[in-house]
Each structure stands twice: as C-alpha cells, then as structure tokens.
Amino acid sequence: MTKNEFDYKDYIRARFFPHIWCPGCGHGIVLSTLLRAVHELGLDKNEIVMTSGIGCSSRISGYVDFHSLHTIHGRALAFATGVKLSKPKLKAIVPMGDGDALAIGGNHFIHAARRNIDITAIVMNNKIYGMTGGQFSPLSGQGKKATTAPYTTIDNDFDVVELAKAAGATFVARSTVYHANEAKDVLKKGIDHKGFSVVEILTQCPTYYGRKNKEGNAAQMMEVFKTNTVKIGSKKLEKNPGLIQRGIFVQDTEKLEYCEAYDKTIETAMKGKA
Amino acid sequence: MKQQNNIRFVQGNEACVEGAVYAGLDFFAGYPITPSTEIAEHLAQRLPEKGKKFIQMEDEIASMAAIIGASLTGNKVMTATSGPGFSLKQEALGYACMAEIPCVIANVQRGGPSTGNPTHVSQGDVNQARWGTHGDHSIIALTASNHQDVFKITVEAFNLAETYRTPVILLLDEVVGHMREKLVIPEPGELPVVGRLRTSVPKDVDYHPYLPREDGRLPMSDFGEQHRYNVTGLFHDMWGFPSNNPKVVNALLTHLVDKIENNVNDIAMYKEYWMEDAEYILISYGSSARSAIHMARNRRARGFKIGVLELQTIWPFPTEIVREKCADAKAVLVVEMNMGQVVTQVRNAVYNPNKVFLANRIDGQLISPTDIKTVLRMIQGRGV
Ligand code: SF4
C-alpha cells in the first residue's frame, strides 16, 4: 500500500474531459476502480502503457495519464504485444469492450493467452455494442433484444472465463461494477501477475442493453449484478446453478512468461554465435 | 578475409534482411506468406543473435499492429508480406499514417487479385501501396531490380520512415525476392543511417507530440519515458487527443499529405541508363527493369538511341522528374508486369500522353527483352 491518499486527479488527463460516456454507464466505475488498483500497487505512471481498441470502453485509454494507445477495432492486444515484447519492463493494460475483445478481436485474444505474454486484458462486458448504437455482441447470449436482433438473438454467447482458461491464460478472474472493491482487488492481482491475465468485469449499458431488454436504469441493472452473481463455489449455486460465479478462477505462476521465454531464445542465439 | 565476409551469394529477400539489419532493425513481426517468407525466416535467425526481437504473430493484421506498438517504444520496426497479406494490413497501415509511426513494410509482390499466383512474378500492388487504405494521405513506396539496390533501398526505407514519421513500403517482386546474385555488404558508416528524432523537451514541460517543428519534423518520445501522451487513429490535436474540430482536421490531413508531397525531390530515387541522347525511353522498375536494361543495351549496340529510366521511388510519384526526362523523347515505353499502373502516372506526367505506351505481361512470367522489343518495333512502325 502507498502512503498517499488516492486522488483520481493524479491519474486523469483533465484536459481531455468531459468524457463521452452516457450518464449511468458502468465504464466510469471500471475507470475509477482501475485507477485505485494502480494507485494501491504504487505503480509509476511512466511504467504503464494502456492500449485499447474501438468502442465506448476503449476511450478509457485517452482519459488516463499513462502512455496511451487508442488503436483500431479488435486489435488492441496485438498492438500491446508489440509494446510489451519490445520493452518488457512496461506494464501493459488493455481495456476492451466485449465485441472488441471477442468478436473482431477473438483471434488475438486466444493467441495472447496461448503465448502467456504479460498483459492484463480487461473485458468490460456490457453484452452490447454501445458506440454503434446497440447491436448484439458475442456475449449477449440468446433471447436478447438488440438493434440487429429485433426478434431477439439466436447466437450463443461465449463464457469469457472458460474461453480464457482453454486458451491458456495464466490468470483468469471475473467481477462486476457493483462489486467495485472486489473488482479492484482482482485487478491488482491481475496487473501484478506475470503472464497473460484476463479480468472480466460485468458492467452496464443502460442506454442500449438496459433500455432494449427492459432492465431498468443503471442502479437497477447493477442490482442484477448483485443478485445474479456469487463468489466462486458459493453454497447458493447448489440451489441455483444458473448464478454467475465471481472471483479468481486461475492463478498459475508455473508457466513461463513469453518475454522471459524470448530472453532465453536470445541467450541461446547469442551462445550459438560465440 | 574481411572482404570475403562482406560478399554473399543470396536471394533478394536475404538482401532485404541484410539491409534491414544494417539500418538497425530492432523488432520484426510477421506471418508467413509466399514469396516473402524468407525475410521472416532469416530474421528469426538474425535478430536474437543481436539481442533483438522477432515474433511470428497469429495473422497479418496482428503483425502490422505489433510493429506499430514496438515502434512507439522507440524501436526500428519492420514486417514483410505479399499481396493478400498486404491487403489485410491496410487498416493498420492507415493507422500508422494517421498516427505518424515510423515503420517499414516489405511487400514481395505476387499475382492477384485474391490468392492469385503465389509463386510467380507480378507488379500488381503499385496501386494497392498507394490507395489500399481509406481516406487521403500520402505514402512512400520504394523498389529495386537487383540485390545491391535492394540492400540500399531497404536502408533508405528505414531512413525515410524515421525522417518523415511514416510507413514506408518496399515493393519488391517475386523474381527479385527469389533470384540469387552477389551482394556486397557495405562497411558500417558507408551508407547513412538515420536515427529517430527524439524530443528535447524536458520533463514536466508540456510536450506536444503532434506539433510539427518549423522544418515539419515531429520529435518523438518513447513509450516508457517521461512524456506520457495519447496516440490515436482519430483526427487529433497537438496533444494527440481526438478532435473533430474542422480546423484541426483540415490542418492534420494537409500536414500528412504535404510532409511527403512537398519533399518529392528529396525522396525520389531513380537510375538512368543511356539517357543523354535517347530518342526512345523505357521506364521500368523492379525485375522488369532488368529486361528493359538488357534490351536497351542490345539495341544501343545496333545504333538505336534507347535510354532507360529505372524508378526506385514509385510513391510519391516523381512526376516532375519524369516530365523533364521525357520532354524530348519520340516515345516513352513503360515496362511493367500489371495492366498499366505506373503507365497511368507517366501519362499524367508527360506533356504529350499520346506518346506513352505500355509493354506488359500479366501471366506470371517475367517480361523478356524480346517482349519489349516487339512492342517498341510496333511503336517505331517497323513491324514485328
Ligand atoms: S452507449 Fe452504453 S456503453 Fe456506450 S457510453 Fe453509453 S451507456 Fe456506456
């Protein structure tokens, strides 16, 4: 813990405000949670490169006073891979929306996990494409309304945790914006973890998902996160297996991190030369 | 002994690798594609030996994205590909233009469209290099016909990328990429190598990453150093923050185009053969220039006044240079392996477009001196 009191003003670019998010959008909570996590970890702002793609969530990188890279749709992890491998001492944090991370960016997601490169991927899951006006995402799930699903969705969704696990991520966790303190702790552990970390944070888009699916206002949508989720292994699951589990699912420190593995390649290559 | 170490018998793709290493390449990301793959293969060997980074990414898009990320930490970066892969890179290439990121993209051309003719020669990506991305911007694309020149223009590609903070495309072709010939590697210092211009603005002083200096150059700050700033593909102000203010948009787009178009004469590289008294001029580039030079040499021996202008800078197109060189020619024959991508530029450039003709081949075979001679004889009204 650092001695200093947390003051968000130390971490944002006031010049870039006001932000573009709607009132009640969960992304602001993710932002403040993330900044608190960075503060409590005592990280130097010059150590952090925040890379994002395209969408409401991706604007987060511009608002923070770190090195920031606002890229193209779906490719944030690929840009971040170049940043991290070329300068491994940097902390790479990659906030993404659900479409950004897992539709157009799905390939980069599984390959970054496979490599186990030391990047923290945050999937801000609001089950919708907000910036383009409320189309369904690969995380919407069946039976949801969206502008491109007026008769409700028929597409299956991904389980981000299972996908990340299967692809080889060595840190996998889930939390929600309702559980902001818990989310902060999970983010701290994810950022601290050496290897590819995936932190899914359920967040609300009242403007499109909430309105289309009659989930009420922002506060009501956050209530749903409270009632529909439980800590990993909670007894409540026995009665209601449909509840979504929160917490840390994987924390593997054995598997070699990619940049460290590459250093070994350099060692081998240089020996071969001598 | 020293001299022997400097002489190699290599493929053009290896000449490109050696040029990149000479220029100080730090980071390569790529995805295998014929006929460019040897560039990745040799760099996978060469870079770690020097403590530098090579990564095989999951696809072409990721490769282009990764080199942009690595460039921002202060590295000299490169990727290599061929037609279909080059198409995939276009969005991120446009990003590098907009965000002004120095990087080099080698495109060893094959036939197209689509998967086309992977193992055969083509020069069909001249227009893709220029117009593949959306929106207006300018771009630098270089080419070469022999391995010594491939080496030289590769070094130059890095120099131009750093000078103008822009992607530079190396438009090689399959014949140049795969053919083997002699390469003499210059001594360090023999060719100029341009380093990145970094800002001298001290810590805690407001650094404007996107405010050009008087000479038009933008000093950079590496990610991880003391200046923290935003990089975006959106139109942005001098701090790199997104803006749709019409004045900001207009100024940025104008800057992106002008920084290159206003320096055509500095960027333009070309070679001349027997041009002093040429009545007929062959304009060519890449492997087809070899046939043009061969044919011109033979005809000269028989007393015909034929000259060759070999272009090494294709974009920005050296319009004024071509106009001047061709002013007195009876006819200009553009030799290329596509349906006429550079010939259009030449017709735009010269005073009389009616005297510009095309000798081309589009069947995956190298255009031969005889092919060119046949077209030239028809122009001269001498029959075939
Ligand atoms: S559209 Fe939805 S996700 Fe986007 S800012 Fe508004 S509430 Fe947030």
XYZ file of C-alpha atoms and ligand atoms in Angstrom:
666
model
C 0.000 0.000 0.000
C 1.184 3.527 -0.653
C 1.023 6.219 1.967
C -0.609 8.783 -0.284
C -4.345 9.222 -0.323
C -5.925 8.254 -3.598
C -6.912 11.259 -5.670
C -8.244 10.456 -9.141
C -6.953 13.835 -10.331
C -3.424 12.470 -10.114
C -4.286 9.912 -12.765
C -6.535 11.556 -15.316
C -5.954 13.996 -18.112
C -8.289 16.777 -17.069
C -7.723 18.435 -20.440
C -9.484 15.520 -22.135
C -12.665 15.792 -20.080
C -15.656 15.773 -20.151
C -15.699 12.112 -21.164
C -18.077 10.774 -23.796
C -19.881 8.197 -21.625
C -23.630 8.348 -21.006
C -24.947 9.038 -17.510
C -25.158 5.722 -15.671
C -22.659 3.918 -17.891
C -20.637 1.371 -15.958
C -17.384 2.274 -17.705
C -16.752 5.154 -15.302
C -16.782 2.721 -12.375
C -14.302 0.489 -14.187
C -12.074 3.522 -14.765
C -12.079 4.618 -11.123
C -11.605 1.015 -9.968
C -8.652 0.598 -12.283
C -7.049 3.849 -11.130
C -7.452 2.819 -7.485
C -5.823 -0.518 -8.289
C -2.883 1.228 -9.964
C -2.598 3.613 -7.018
C -2.601 0.865 -4.427
C 0.003 -1.078 -6.374
C 2.175 2.041 -6.204
C 2.997 1.899 -9.905
C 4.847 4.733 -11.615
C 2.696 6.315 -14.321
C 5.618 6.096 -16.738
C 5.663 2.317 -16.406
C 2.144 1.863 -17.730
C 1.052 1.652 -21.337
C -2.688 1.443 -21.754
C -3.768 0.136 -25.141
C -7.353 -0.031 -26.303
C -9.338 -0.712 -29.447
C -12.560 0.958 -30.559
C -15.842 1.486 -28.749
C -17.189 3.320 -25.721
C -14.975 1.318 -23.361
C -11.874 1.942 -25.441
C -11.973 5.671 -24.795
C -10.725 4.846 -21.307
C -7.112 4.905 -22.539
C -7.293 8.557 -23.545
C -8.596 9.715 -20.175
C -5.754 8.301 -18.094
C -2.378 9.926 -17.590
C -0.361 6.916 -18.734
C 1.257 6.224 -22.082
C -1.837 5.532 -24.116
C -2.530 3.910 -27.436
C -6.044 4.113 -28.865
C -5.870 1.750 -31.823
C -8.232 0.124 -34.319
C -11.176 -2.163 -33.705
C -10.284 -5.517 -32.207
C -6.511 -5.270 -32.435
C -5.565 -3.770 -29.083
C -3.919 -6.970 -27.846
C -1.808 -7.225 -30.997
C -0.574 -3.631 -30.592
C 0.069 -4.308 -26.903
C 2.053 -7.434 -27.787
C 4.424 -5.240 -29.813
C 4.728 -2.744 -26.974
C 5.341 -5.403 -24.337
C 7.782 -7.614 -26.250
C 9.820 -4.632 -27.430
C 10.057 -3.141 -23.907
C 9.203 -5.825 -21.339
C 9.712 -3.540 -18.335
C 6.435 -1.776 -19.223
C 3.127 -2.788 -17.664
C 0.648 -3.430 -20.457
C -3.002 -2.925 -19.575
C -5.604 -3.480 -22.260
C -9.219 -2.499 -21.560
C -11.634 -3.788 -24.184
C -15.333 -3.984 -24.842
C -16.914 -7.388 -25.449
C -17.145 -7.038 -29.229
C -13.681 -5.556 -29.422
C -12.161 -8.363 -27.358
C -14.059 -11.390 -28.567
C -15.719 -10.772 -31.949
C -13.273 -8.955 -34.205
C -10.507 -9.428 -31.644
C -11.202 -13.066 -30.772
C -8.156 -14.389 -32.588
C -5.753 -12.039 -30.849
C -7.379 -12.857 -27.511
C -6.764 -16.595 -27.741
C -3.251 -16.179 -29.137
C -2.155 -13.683 -26.486
C -3.403 -16.203 -23.914
C -1.612 -19.051 -25.693
C 1.681 -17.125 -25.629
C 1.192 -16.184 -21.966
C 2.567 -12.713 -22.632
C 2.475 -10.419 -19.599
C -0.525 -8.284 -20.500
C -3.608 -7.542 -18.393
C -6.688 -7.831 -20.579
C -9.817 -6.296 -19.095
C -13.039 -7.339 -20.775
C -15.661 -4.722 -19.950
C -18.666 -6.890 -20.619
C -21.911 -4.994 -21.143
C -23.284 -7.527 -23.644
C -23.842 -4.958 -26.351
C -22.183 -2.729 -28.930
C -22.759 0.678 -27.375
C -20.919 3.090 -29.620
C -22.561 1.916 -32.844
C -25.994 2.051 -31.286
C -26.952 -1.207 -29.601
C -26.215 -4.200 -31.819
C -25.831 -7.613 -30.169
C -22.351 -8.779 -29.206
C -20.740 -12.224 -28.901
C -21.542 -12.019 -25.182
C -25.216 -11.013 -25.461
C -26.462 -14.581 -25.302
C -29.709 -15.968 -26.695
C -33.083 -14.314 -26.444
C -31.825 -10.747 -26.074
C -33.069 -7.721 -27.932
C -30.709 -5.545 -29.917
C -30.989 -3.253 -32.912
C -29.706 -6.085 -35.087
C -31.876 -8.638 -33.278
C -35.398 -7.182 -33.346
C -36.809 -10.739 -32.955
C -34.234 -11.492 -30.207
C -30.824 -13.071 -30.632
C -30.285 -16.670 -31.685
C -26.491 -16.540 -31.366
C -24.871 -18.410 -28.498
C -22.517 -16.450 -26.284
C -19.018 -17.188 -25.019
C -18.135 -17.762 -21.414
C -15.113 -15.447 -21.161
C -13.649 -17.356 -18.213
C -13.864 -20.750 -19.899
C -12.504 -19.375 -23.159
C -9.550 -17.711 -21.446
C -8.800 -20.850 -19.449
C -8.916 -23.066 -22.521
C -6.669 -20.710 -24.479
C -4.006 -20.847 -21.770
C -4.366 -17.599 -19.808
C -2.494 -17.976 -16.520
C -4.701 -15.564 -14.571
C -8.457 -15.560 -15.078
C -10.967 -13.672 -12.959
C -14.427 -12.152 -13.054
C -16.121 -9.394 -11.102
C -18.746 -6.685 -11.613
C -19.034 -2.930 -11.263
C -21.457 -3.493 -8.362
C -18.618 -5.209 -6.529
C -16.197 -2.350 -7.153
C -13.891 -3.115 -4.219
C -13.657 -6.755 -5.139
C -13.041 -5.757 -8.774
C -10.227 -3.509 -7.597
C -8.550 -6.335 -5.696
C -8.906 -8.678 -8.637
C -7.418 -6.055 -10.966
C -4.497 -5.534 -8.606
C -3.742 -9.241 -8.665
C -4.196 -9.385 -12.421
C -1.842 -6.454 -13.052
C 0.691 -7.917 -10.631
C 0.516 -11.362 -12.222
C 3.403 -12.210 -14.550
C 1.723 -13.718 -17.592
C -1.469 -13.181 -19.535
C -4.277 -12.095 -17.189
C -7.912 -11.841 -18.123
C -10.259 -9.885 -15.905
C -13.876 -9.852 -17.000
C -15.912 -7.083 -15.413
C -19.662 -7.109 -15.901
C -20.788 -3.559 -16.499
C -23.973 -1.897 -17.627
C -25.005 -0.051 -20.756
C -28.332 1.449 -19.678
C -28.607 3.393 -22.925
C -28.890 0.367 -25.191
C -28.807 -3.005 -23.465
C -30.812 -1.861 -20.464
C -33.422 0.002 -22.416
C -33.880 -2.657 -25.131
C -34.092 -5.506 -22.641
C -36.211 -3.658 -20.067
C -33.611 -3.984 -17.340
C -34.369 -0.566 -15.917
C -31.979 2.219 -15.048
C -28.302 1.954 -14.141
C -28.970 1.257 -10.472
C -31.474 -1.475 -11.318
C -29.012 -3.042 -13.739
C -26.371 -3.071 -11.003
C -28.854 -4.777 -8.714
C -28.929 -7.594 -11.234
C -25.143 -7.988 -10.861
C -25.702 -8.249 -7.134
C -28.449 -10.856 -7.276
C -27.257 -12.886 -10.265
C -23.665 -13.439 -9.180
C -21.993 -15.309 -6.315
C -18.457 -15.920 -5.090
C -16.757 -18.977 -6.627
C -18.069 -22.174 -5.031
C -20.831 -20.448 -3.055
C -23.463 -22.724 -1.479
C -26.134 -20.756 -3.301
C -25.004 -22.483 -6.502
C -26.445 -25.789 -5.343
C -29.922 -24.314 -5.327
C -29.386 -22.087 -8.323
C -26.699 -23.336 -10.729
C -27.548 -20.541 -13.156
C -25.810 -17.956 -10.953
C -22.641 -16.397 -12.386
C -19.505 -17.006 -10.342
C -17.141 -14.216 -9.349
C -13.544 -14.401 -8.200
C -10.204 -15.746 -9.386
C -10.543 -18.923 -11.437
C -6.925 -19.443 -12.481
C -3.693 -18.183 -10.974
C -0.817 -20.168 -12.450
C 2.712 -18.954 -11.781
C 4.475 -22.010 -13.173
C 4.089 -21.419 -16.890
C 6.906 -19.373 -18.446
C 6.004 -15.843 -19.469
C 6.551 -15.013 -23.163
C 9.083 -12.163 -22.849
C 11.126 -14.239 -20.415
C 10.949 -17.191 -22.764
C 12.187 -14.910 -25.531
C 15.124 -13.815 -23.383
C 16.146 -17.458 -23.243
C 15.962 -17.630 -27.036
C 18.281 -14.633 -27.200
C 20.669 -16.359 -24.813
C 20.697 -19.483 -26.969
C 21.151 -17.482 -30.176
C 23.997 -15.459 -28.737
C 25.781 -18.558 -27.477
C 25.437 -20.122 -30.905
C 27.142 -17.061 -32.292
C 30.114 -17.124 -29.909
C 39.317 -12.220 -45.089
C 37.323 -9.135 -44.265
C 36.290 -8.706 -47.857
C 35.139 -12.304 -48.105
C 32.858 -11.797 -45.108
C 31.263 -8.909 -46.891
C 30.414 -10.755 -50.084
C 27.411 -13.048 -50.236
C 25.529 -15.022 -52.856
C 21.962 -14.512 -51.733
C 18.288 -14.223 -52.580
C 16.781 -10.751 -52.841
C 14.780 -11.476 -49.705
C 18.070 -12.014 -47.851
C 19.467 -8.796 -49.296
C 16.447 -7.081 -47.789
C 17.143 -8.743 -44.430
C 20.787 -7.631 -44.528
C 19.717 -4.083 -45.391
C 17.278 -4.026 -42.500
C 19.907 -5.291 -40.070
C 22.385 -2.698 -41.385
C 19.769 0.027 -40.839
C 19.421 -1.060 -37.207
C 16.204 -3.113 -37.250
C 15.180 -3.854 -33.641
C 11.823 -5.582 -33.988
C 10.137 -7.716 -36.651
C 6.631 -9.169 -36.526
C 5.301 -11.224 -39.400
C 3.138 -14.009 -40.718
C 4.371 -16.489 -43.346
C 3.334 -15.811 -46.926
C 4.927 -16.712 -50.257
C 7.059 -15.192 -51.764
C 8.170 -13.098 -48.787
C 8.660 -15.846 -46.195
C 12.473 -15.959 -46.385
C 12.550 -12.456 -44.917
C 10.862 -13.729 -41.739
C 12.936 -16.920 -41.696
C 16.266 -15.133 -41.887
C 15.252 -12.522 -39.331
C 14.133 -15.267 -36.920
C 17.784 -16.344 -37.049
C 19.480 -12.945 -37.186
C 17.609 -10.802 -34.675
C 18.007 -12.876 -31.475
C 21.733 -13.170 -32.244
C 21.854 -9.429 -31.758
C 19.585 -9.423 -28.719
C 16.731 -8.065 -30.836
C 13.153 -9.218 -31.217
C 11.355 -11.435 -33.724
C 7.780 -12.591 -33.315
C 5.594 -14.722 -35.533
C 2.118 -13.338 -34.970
C -1.236 -15.054 -35.437
C -2.047 -13.170 -38.615
C -1.062 -10.310 -40.914
C -3.183 -7.752 -39.102
C -1.594 -8.612 -35.770
C 1.879 -8.339 -37.329
C 1.220 -4.830 -38.563
C -0.297 -3.880 -35.197
C 2.650 -5.312 -33.256
C 5.276 -3.360 -35.191
C 3.369 -0.126 -34.587
C 3.335 -0.855 -30.843
C 7.047 -1.661 -30.906
C 7.877 1.473 -32.877
C 6.278 3.578 -30.158
C 8.688 2.230 -27.552
C 11.498 3.670 -29.697
C 12.418 0.766 -31.948
C 13.117 0.464 -35.649
C 10.495 -1.973 -36.875
C 9.513 -3.972 -39.925
C 7.078 -6.562 -41.245
C 7.093 -8.483 -44.524
C 4.262 -9.841 -46.605
C 2.828 -10.371 -50.079
C -0.350 -9.200 -51.875
C -3.162 -10.821 -49.850
C -1.326 -10.171 -46.583
C -0.693 -6.611 -47.645
C -4.460 -6.212 -48.155
C -5.042 -7.393 -44.594
C -2.552 -4.901 -43.221
C -4.196 -1.908 -44.832
C -6.302 -0.723 -41.906
C -3.371 -0.727 -39.501
C -1.192 0.787 -42.232
C -3.644 3.675 -42.420
C -3.393 3.938 -38.642
C 0.400 4.269 -38.911
C -0.074 7.056 -41.494
C -2.543 8.881 -39.264
C -0.631 8.440 -36.008
C 2.696 9.097 -37.813
C 4.504 5.961 -36.727
C 7.800 5.093 -38.450
C 7.725 1.530 -39.821
C 8.783 -0.468 -42.874
C 6.567 -2.950 -44.733
C 8.197 -5.204 -47.308
C 5.695 -6.445 -49.886
C 7.193 -9.092 -52.163
C 4.529 -8.953 -54.843
C 2.760 -11.939 -56.384
C -0.092 -12.108 -58.875
C -3.599 -11.109 -57.849
C -6.394 -10.322 -57.141
C -7.089 -12.722 -54.287
C -4.730 -15.621 -53.729
C -3.687 -15.145 -57.343
C -0.363 -16.570 -58.397
C 1.675 -17.142 -55.228
C 4.895 -18.448 -56.742
C 5.005 -16.250 -59.815
C 6.035 -12.717 -60.500
C 3.805 -9.653 -60.639
C 3.987 -5.945 -60.013
C 0.290 -5.633 -59.329
C 0.466 -3.885 -55.963
C 1.687 -0.480 -57.111
C -1.796 0.933 -56.747
C -2.547 -1.002 -53.582
C 0.531 0.557 -51.995
C -0.837 3.997 -52.806
C -4.563 3.572 -52.445
C -5.079 0.464 -50.318
C -6.142 2.362 -47.227
C -9.209 4.553 -46.941
C -9.122 8.321 -46.843
C -6.480 10.703 -48.115
C -2.874 10.506 -47.099
C 0.450 10.194 -48.786
C 2.830 7.251 -48.674
C 6.384 6.331 -49.615
C 6.989 3.181 -51.678
C 10.387 2.095 -52.975
C 11.517 -0.652 -55.305
C 14.703 -2.188 -56.735
C 15.801 -4.504 -59.544
C 18.997 -6.069 -58.149
C 20.258 -7.196 -54.790
C 22.766 -4.418 -54.224
C 19.934 -1.943 -54.750
C 17.522 -3.986 -52.599
C 20.034 -3.616 -49.781
C 20.416 0.095 -50.396
C 16.714 0.923 -50.679
C 15.950 -1.130 -47.567
C 18.353 1.049 -45.598
C 16.801 4.082 -47.260
C 13.291 2.869 -46.337
C 14.220 2.979 -42.650
C 15.841 6.390 -43.101
C 12.747 7.813 -44.768
C 10.411 6.217 -42.223
C 12.292 7.894 -39.386
C 12.702 11.220 -41.182
C 9.073 11.612 -42.208
C 7.465 9.586 -39.401
C 5.573 7.455 -41.853
C 5.192 3.870 -43.019
C 7.489 3.113 -45.951
C 6.632 0.269 -48.302
C 9.264 -1.834 -50.052
C 7.641 -3.039 -53.259
C 9.799 -5.982 -54.236
C 8.635 -8.702 -56.609
C 8.910 -12.477 -56.707
C 11.795 -12.596 -59.182
C 13.893 -10.124 -57.207
C 12.907 -11.829 -53.944
C 13.859 -15.356 -55.006
C 16.635 -14.863 -57.564
C 20.180 -15.348 -56.272
C 23.029 -12.998 -57.046
C 26.017 -11.317 -55.498
C 25.635 -8.875 -52.658
C 28.477 -6.842 -51.207
C 27.543 -5.674 -47.734
C 28.833 -2.138 -47.172
C 31.016 -1.365 -44.179
C 29.274 0.295 -41.231
C 29.174 4.021 -41.895
C 29.415 3.596 -45.654
C 25.685 4.221 -46.082
C 23.955 6.860 -43.971
C 21.670 5.505 -41.251
C 19.108 7.946 -39.865
C 18.156 7.573 -36.207
C 14.905 8.602 -34.622
C 14.474 12.273 -33.799
C 13.592 12.415 -30.110
C 12.214 15.411 -28.292
C 14.487 17.570 -26.185
C 11.560 18.969 -24.198
C 12.459 18.411 -20.544
C 10.399 16.505 -18.011
C 7.370 18.377 -16.663
C 7.313 20.761 -19.620
C 4.239 20.351 -21.812
C 5.280 18.122 -24.733
C 3.218 18.346 -27.915
C 3.755 15.080 -29.744
C 1.811 16.275 -32.784
C 3.006 19.852 -33.142
C 5.397 19.933 -36.117
C 8.622 21.906 -35.781
C 9.416 24.621 -38.298
C 11.091 22.076 -40.590
C 7.953 19.934 -40.470
C 9.515 17.160 -38.381
C 7.891 15.854 -35.199
C 10.317 14.822 -32.462
C 9.079 11.704 -30.695
C 9.140 10.492 -27.125
C 9.398 6.769 -26.458
C 6.664 4.980 -24.537
C 8.065 4.309 -21.091
C 9.991 7.593 -20.964
C 8.975 10.750 -19.139
C 6.439 12.195 -21.580
C 3.081 10.472 -21.473
C 0.840 11.173 -24.431
C -2.051 9.724 -26.394
C -1.721 8.057 -29.778
C -4.918 7.574 -31.781
C -6.112 6.854 -35.298
C -8.789 9.502 -34.920
C -8.108 13.022 -36.087
C -6.252 14.563 -33.183
C -4.869 17.815 -31.854
C -1.261 18.607 -30.972
C -1.534 16.566 -27.749
C -2.802 13.555 -29.643
C -6.287 13.881 -28.255
C -9.238 13.096 -30.563
C -10.766 16.141 -32.205
C -13.338 16.751 -34.908
C -12.802 20.473 -34.929
C -12.804 21.319 -38.676
C -9.650 23.393 -38.341
C -7.790 20.600 -36.589
C -8.983 18.012 -39.106
C -8.039 20.166 -42.055
C -4.606 21.017 -40.677
C -3.733 17.414 -39.832
C -4.766 15.972 -43.177
C -2.912 18.721 -45.019
C 0.173 18.027 -42.916
C 0.014 14.265 -43.594
C -0.030 14.843 -47.344
C 2.314 17.827 -47.539
C 5.095 16.361 -45.430
C 5.649 13.847 -48.226
C 4.392 15.537 -51.401
C 6.417 18.701 -50.711
C 9.571 16.607 -50.499
C 9.210 14.512 -53.646
C 12.589 15.611 -54.942
C 14.340 14.592 -51.731
C 12.583 11.251 -51.627
C 12.801 10.386 -55.342
C 15.466 7.837 -56.264
C 15.973 6.653 -59.822
C 18.701 5.376 -62.129
C 19.435 6.416 -65.687
C 20.953 4.340 -68.473
C 21.941 5.886 -71.826
C 19.538 8.769 -71.312
C 21.788 11.602 -72.671
C 20.639 11.333 -76.296
C 17.776 8.863 -76.003
C 15.045 9.159 -78.617
C 13.084 6.308 -77.109
C 12.820 5.983 -73.347
C 11.946 2.853 -71.421
C 10.576 3.497 -67.929
C 10.589 0.499 -65.626
C 11.190 -0.725 -62.069
C 11.840 -3.942 -60.156
C 12.667 -7.105 -62.089
C 11.102 -5.835 -65.327
C 13.734 -3.077 -65.351
C 16.383 -5.785 -65.796
C 14.765 -6.840 -69.072
C 14.390 -3.218 -70.133
C 18.086 -2.524 -69.484
C 19.140 -5.696 -71.306
C 17.014 -4.847 -74.319
C 18.250 -1.235 -74.428
C 21.872 -2.364 -74.249
C 21.375 -4.711 -77.208
C 19.605 -2.090 -79.287
C 22.263 0.532 -78.469
C 24.862 -1.878 -79.848
C 22.915 -1.773 -83.101
C 22.838 2.023 -83.117
C 19.354 2.709 -81.796
C 19.127 5.620 -79.348
C 17.313 3.996 -76.490
C 17.559 5.005 -72.837
C 16.165 3.575 -69.614
C 14.803 5.414 -66.609
C 14.594 2.987 -63.709
C 12.321 4.219 -60.938
C 13.277 3.310 -57.385
C 10.788 5.624 -55.736
C 7.317 4.845 -57.020
C 5.370 6.829 -54.433
C 5.302 9.773 -54.128
C 5.416 9.585 -57.914
C 8.315 11.688 -59.271
C 6.062 13.480 -61.745
C 8.314 16.448 -62.496
C 11.400 14.330 -62.920
C 9.617 12.058 -65.398
C 8.213 15.067 -67.279
C 11.619 16.625 -67.627
C 13.430 13.447 -68.629
C 10.832 12.561 -71.243
C 10.392 16.056 -72.699
C 12.322 15.348 -75.916
C 11.577 11.655 -76.367
C 9.904 10.437 -79.565
C 8.102 7.818 -77.486
C 8.074 6.550 -73.917
C 7.540 2.866 -73.240
C 6.594 1.827 -69.720
C 7.599 -1.745 -68.935
C 5.728 -3.347 -66.032
C 4.045 -6.578 -65.008
C 0.480 -5.429 -64.451
C -2.239 -3.919 -66.642
C -0.705 -0.466 -66.512
C -0.343 1.004 -63.039
C 2.758 3.148 -63.493
C 1.950 3.959 -67.138
C -1.041 5.951 -65.887
C 1.264 8.067 -63.734
C 3.662 8.580 -66.634
C 0.805 9.685 -68.925
C -0.189 12.175 -66.239
C 3.347 13.441 -66.014
C 4.437 13.994 -69.616
C 3.489 16.855 -71.936
C 2.074 14.508 -74.563
C 0.375 11.400 -73.136
C -0.186 10.068 -76.674
C 3.461 9.191 -76.975
C 3.394 6.951 -73.876
C 2.987 3.208 -74.476
C 2.834 0.101 -72.338
C 4.817 -3.123 -72.660
C 3.458 -5.510 -70.079
C 2.981 -9.121 -69.113
C 0.265 -10.262 -66.731
C 0.598 -14.051 -66.915
C 3.003 -14.652 -64.054
C 6.011 -14.815 -66.398
C 8.865 -12.365 -66.295
C 8.629 -9.907 -69.167
C 11.515 -10.634 -71.565
C 13.704 -8.291 -73.619
C 12.064 -9.778 -76.730
C 8.594 -8.908 -75.428
C 9.720 -5.315 -75.015
C 11.466 -5.232 -78.392
C 8.282 -6.386 -80.096
C 6.266 -3.506 -78.651
C 8.999 -0.995 -79.405
C 9.231 -2.060 -83.048
C 5.488 -1.592 -83.433
C 5.718 1.920 -81.967
C 8.534 2.694 -84.351
C 6.352 1.479 -87.189
C 8.897 -1.177 -88.090
C 6.615 -4.206 -87.790
C 7.320 -7.234 -85.685
S -23.747 3.650 -25.150
Fe -23.750 2.255 -23.414
S -21.617 1.593 -23.241
Fe -21.628 3.419 -24.511
S -21.271 5.116 -23.109
Fe -23.482 4.917 -23.331
S -24.055 3.578 -21.658
Fe -21.875 3.366 -21.889
